[in-house]
């Protein structure tokens, strides 16, 4: 038998939470750890992405192409190994920056770069758990949204 979950109308206060959310994570050794995280506003989420700077650019090749307007442009090598590695690093730093923005813990480091490097040095299971929690706080999963059919009163 499943417990009935009550649903109430949302208030504006429900949508602007400064409250700390607690998440329990089971470590690979079976220990249970409590992580304290906070939700971000849309501006805070974007700011977290911006702190890592601009994405890397793929290098140019020796080939050219002409676009439909007749402009001749040099092709880029989107499969260049150095570019792909730099892009992966950039995306990881974005992930770490969003974790840093949500995590209530005082992460060691004087600068943002040092704090991001600290997160990058954590065990992968921990970063994975922190990223899953962060995603819950910055995005709503589709299965968490339910349409309530129109009801006549």
Short mmCIF file of C-alpha atoms in Angstrom, two decimals:
data_model
loop_
_atom_site.label_atom_id
_atom_site.label_comp_id
_atom_site.label_asym_id
_atom_site.label_seq_id
_atom_site.Cartn_x
_atom_site.Cartn_y
_atom_site.Cartn_z
CA UNK A 1 0.00 0.00 0.00
CA UNK A 2 1.41 3.36 -0.99
CA UNK A 3 0.96 6.47 1.13
CA UNK A 4 -1.18 9.23 -0.33
CA UNK A 5 0.78 12.37 -1.11
CA UNK A 6 -1.09 15.61 -0.60
CA UNK A 7 -0.78 18.29 -3.26
CA UNK A 8 -1.32 21.95 -2.48
CA UNK A 9 -1.32 25.08 -4.55
CA UNK A 10 2.14 26.60 -4.99
CA UNK A 11 2.87 29.99 -3.49
CA UNK A 12 5.51 32.45 -4.62
CA UNK A 13 7.45 31.63 -1.44
CA UNK A 14 7.66 28.01 -2.60
CA UNK A 15 9.49 29.18 -5.72
CA UNK A 16 12.17 31.31 -4.01
CA UNK A 17 13.85 29.06 -1.53
CA UNK A 18 16.92 30.12 0.37
CA UNK A 19 16.69 26.92 2.31
CA UNK A 20 19.41 24.30 2.43
CA UNK A 21 18.45 20.90 1.04
CA UNK A 22 19.97 17.76 2.53
CA UNK A 23 20.90 14.75 0.40
CA UNK A 24 22.15 11.42 1.66
CA UNK A 25 24.75 9.64 -0.45
CA UNK A 26 25.99 6.11 0.13
CA UNK A 27 29.76 5.87 -0.48
CA UNK A 28 31.45 2.90 -2.18
CA UNK A 29 32.32 1.60 1.32
CA UNK A 30 28.66 1.74 2.41
CA UNK A 31 29.00 4.79 4.63
CA UNK A 32 26.15 7.32 4.47
CA UNK A 33 27.18 10.95 4.03
CA UNK A 34 24.96 14.01 4.21
CA UNK A 35 25.48 16.76 1.61
CA UNK A 36 23.97 20.21 2.05
CA UNK A 37 23.11 21.98 -1.19
CA UNK A 38 21.04 24.97 -2.24
CA UNK A 39 18.96 25.75 -5.31
CA UNK A 40 20.13 28.47 -7.69
CA UNK A 41 18.26 31.28 -9.36
CA UNK A 42 18.49 31.31 -13.18
CA UNK A 43 21.01 34.17 -12.96
CA UNK A 44 23.16 32.26 -10.47
CA UNK A 45 23.10 29.19 -12.71
CA UNK A 46 24.26 31.27 -15.68
CA UNK A 47 26.91 33.04 -13.58
CA UNK A 48 28.29 29.64 -12.59
CA UNK A 49 28.63 28.74 -16.26
CA UNK A 50 30.24 32.08 -17.13
CA UNK A 51 33.05 31.87 -14.57
CA UNK A 52 34.81 29.19 -16.61
CA UNK A 53 35.23 31.56 -19.55
CA UNK A 54 34.71 31.03 -23.25
CA UNK A 55 34.65 27.55 -24.79
CA UNK A 56 37.65 26.42 -26.79
CA UNK A 57 37.60 26.93 -30.56
CA UNK A 58 38.31 24.19 -33.04
CA UNK A 59 41.43 24.83 -35.12
CA UNK A 60 41.18 25.80 -38.75
CA UNK A 61 42.09 23.37 -41.51
CA UNK A 62 43.74 24.16 -44.85
CA UNK A 63 40.37 23.67 -46.60
CA UNK A 64 37.81 26.30 -47.52
CA UNK A 65 34.09 26.26 -48.34
CA UNK A 66 31.68 28.70 -49.90
CA UNK A 67 28.44 29.38 -48.02
CA UNK A 68 25.10 29.96 -49.83
CA UNK A 69 25.73 33.74 -49.90
CA UNK A 70 29.05 33.19 -51.70
CA UNK A 71 31.30 33.95 -48.73
CA UNK A 72 34.48 31.86 -48.67
CA UNK A 73 35.33 30.59 -45.20
CA UNK A 74 38.04 28.37 -43.81
CA UNK A 75 36.84 25.01 -42.43
CA UNK A 76 37.35 24.03 -38.83
CA UNK A 77 38.56 20.63 -37.63
CA UNK A 78 35.83 19.61 -35.19
CA UNK A 79 37.54 16.23 -34.66
CA UNK A 80 40.96 17.59 -33.69
CA UNK A 81 42.07 15.57 -30.62
CA UNK A 82 43.46 18.61 -28.77
CA UNK A 83 40.24 20.53 -29.38
CA UNK A 84 38.08 17.60 -28.19
CA UNK A 85 40.18 17.25 -25.04
CA UNK A 86 39.94 21.00 -24.36
CA UNK A 87 36.16 20.85 -24.90
CA UNK A 88 35.82 17.98 -22.41
CA UNK A 89 37.89 19.93 -19.89
CA UNK A 90 35.74 23.02 -20.44
CA UNK A 91 32.50 21.06 -19.90
CA UNK A 92 33.91 19.46 -16.74
CA UNK A 93 34.82 22.92 -15.39
CA UNK A 94 31.24 24.09 -16.11
CA UNK A 95 29.96 21.10 -14.16
CA UNK A 96 32.34 21.80 -11.27
CA UNK A 97 31.33 25.49 -11.26
CA UNK A 98 27.65 24.61 -10.93
CA UNK A 99 28.45 22.15 -8.14
CA UNK A 100 30.45 24.88 -6.39
CA UNK A 101 27.52 27.31 -6.68
CA UNK A 102 25.06 24.82 -5.14
CA UNK A 103 27.29 23.27 -2.48
CA UNK A 104 26.90 24.93 0.91
CA UNK A 105 30.26 23.59 2.12
CA UNK A 106 33.21 26.00 2.24
CA UNK A 107 35.38 24.46 -0.48
CA UNK A 108 39.12 24.95 0.12
CA UNK A 109 40.89 27.48 -2.09
CA UNK A 110 41.51 31.20 -2.23
CA UNK A 111 40.31 31.68 -5.80
CA UNK A 112 37.50 30.20 -7.85
CA UNK A 113 40.07 28.35 -9.97
CA UNK A 114 41.55 26.77 -6.84
CA UNK A 115 38.08 25.75 -5.64
CA UNK A 116 37.23 24.25 -9.02
CA UNK A 117 40.53 22.37 -9.00
CA UNK A 118 39.70 21.04 -5.53
CA UNK A 119 36.36 19.69 -6.76
CA UNK A 120 38.11 18.21 -9.82
CA UNK A 121 40.44 16.33 -7.44
CA UNK A 122 37.65 14.59 -5.52
CA UNK A 123 36.91 10.92 -6.09
CA UNK A 124 34.75 10.41 -9.15
CA UNK A 125 31.90 8.82 -7.15
CA UNK A 126 31.71 12.01 -5.06
CA UNK A 127 31.72 14.34 -8.08
CA UNK A 128 29.11 12.13 -9.72
CA UNK A 129 26.87 12.31 -6.63
CA UNK A 130 27.34 16.07 -6.32
CA UNK A 131 26.53 16.52 -10.02
CA UNK A 132 23.33 14.45 -9.75
CA UNK A 133 22.23 16.53 -6.75
CA UNK A 134 23.12 19.76 -8.56
CA UNK A 135 21.07 18.69 -11.58
CA UNK A 136 18.07 18.07 -9.33
CA UNK A 137 18.43 21.61 -7.99
CA UNK A 138 18.94 23.41 -11.33
CA UNK A 139 16.57 21.41 -13.53
CA UNK A 140 13.26 19.69 -13.02
CA UNK A 141 13.02 16.16 -14.32
CA UNK A 142 10.14 15.60 -16.70
CA UNK A 143 8.79 12.77 -14.54
CA UNK A 144 8.45 15.25 -11.66
CA UNK A 145 5.93 17.33 -13.61
CA UNK A 146 2.43 15.99 -13.94
CA UNK A 147 -0.44 17.48 -15.86
CA UNK A 148 -3.64 17.73 -13.88
CA UNK A 149 -6.56 17.34 -16.20
CA UNK A 150 -9.13 20.11 -16.13
CA UNK A 151 -11.84 19.41 -13.55
CA UNK A 152 -15.23 21.00 -13.47
CA UNK A 153 -16.42 22.19 -10.10
#
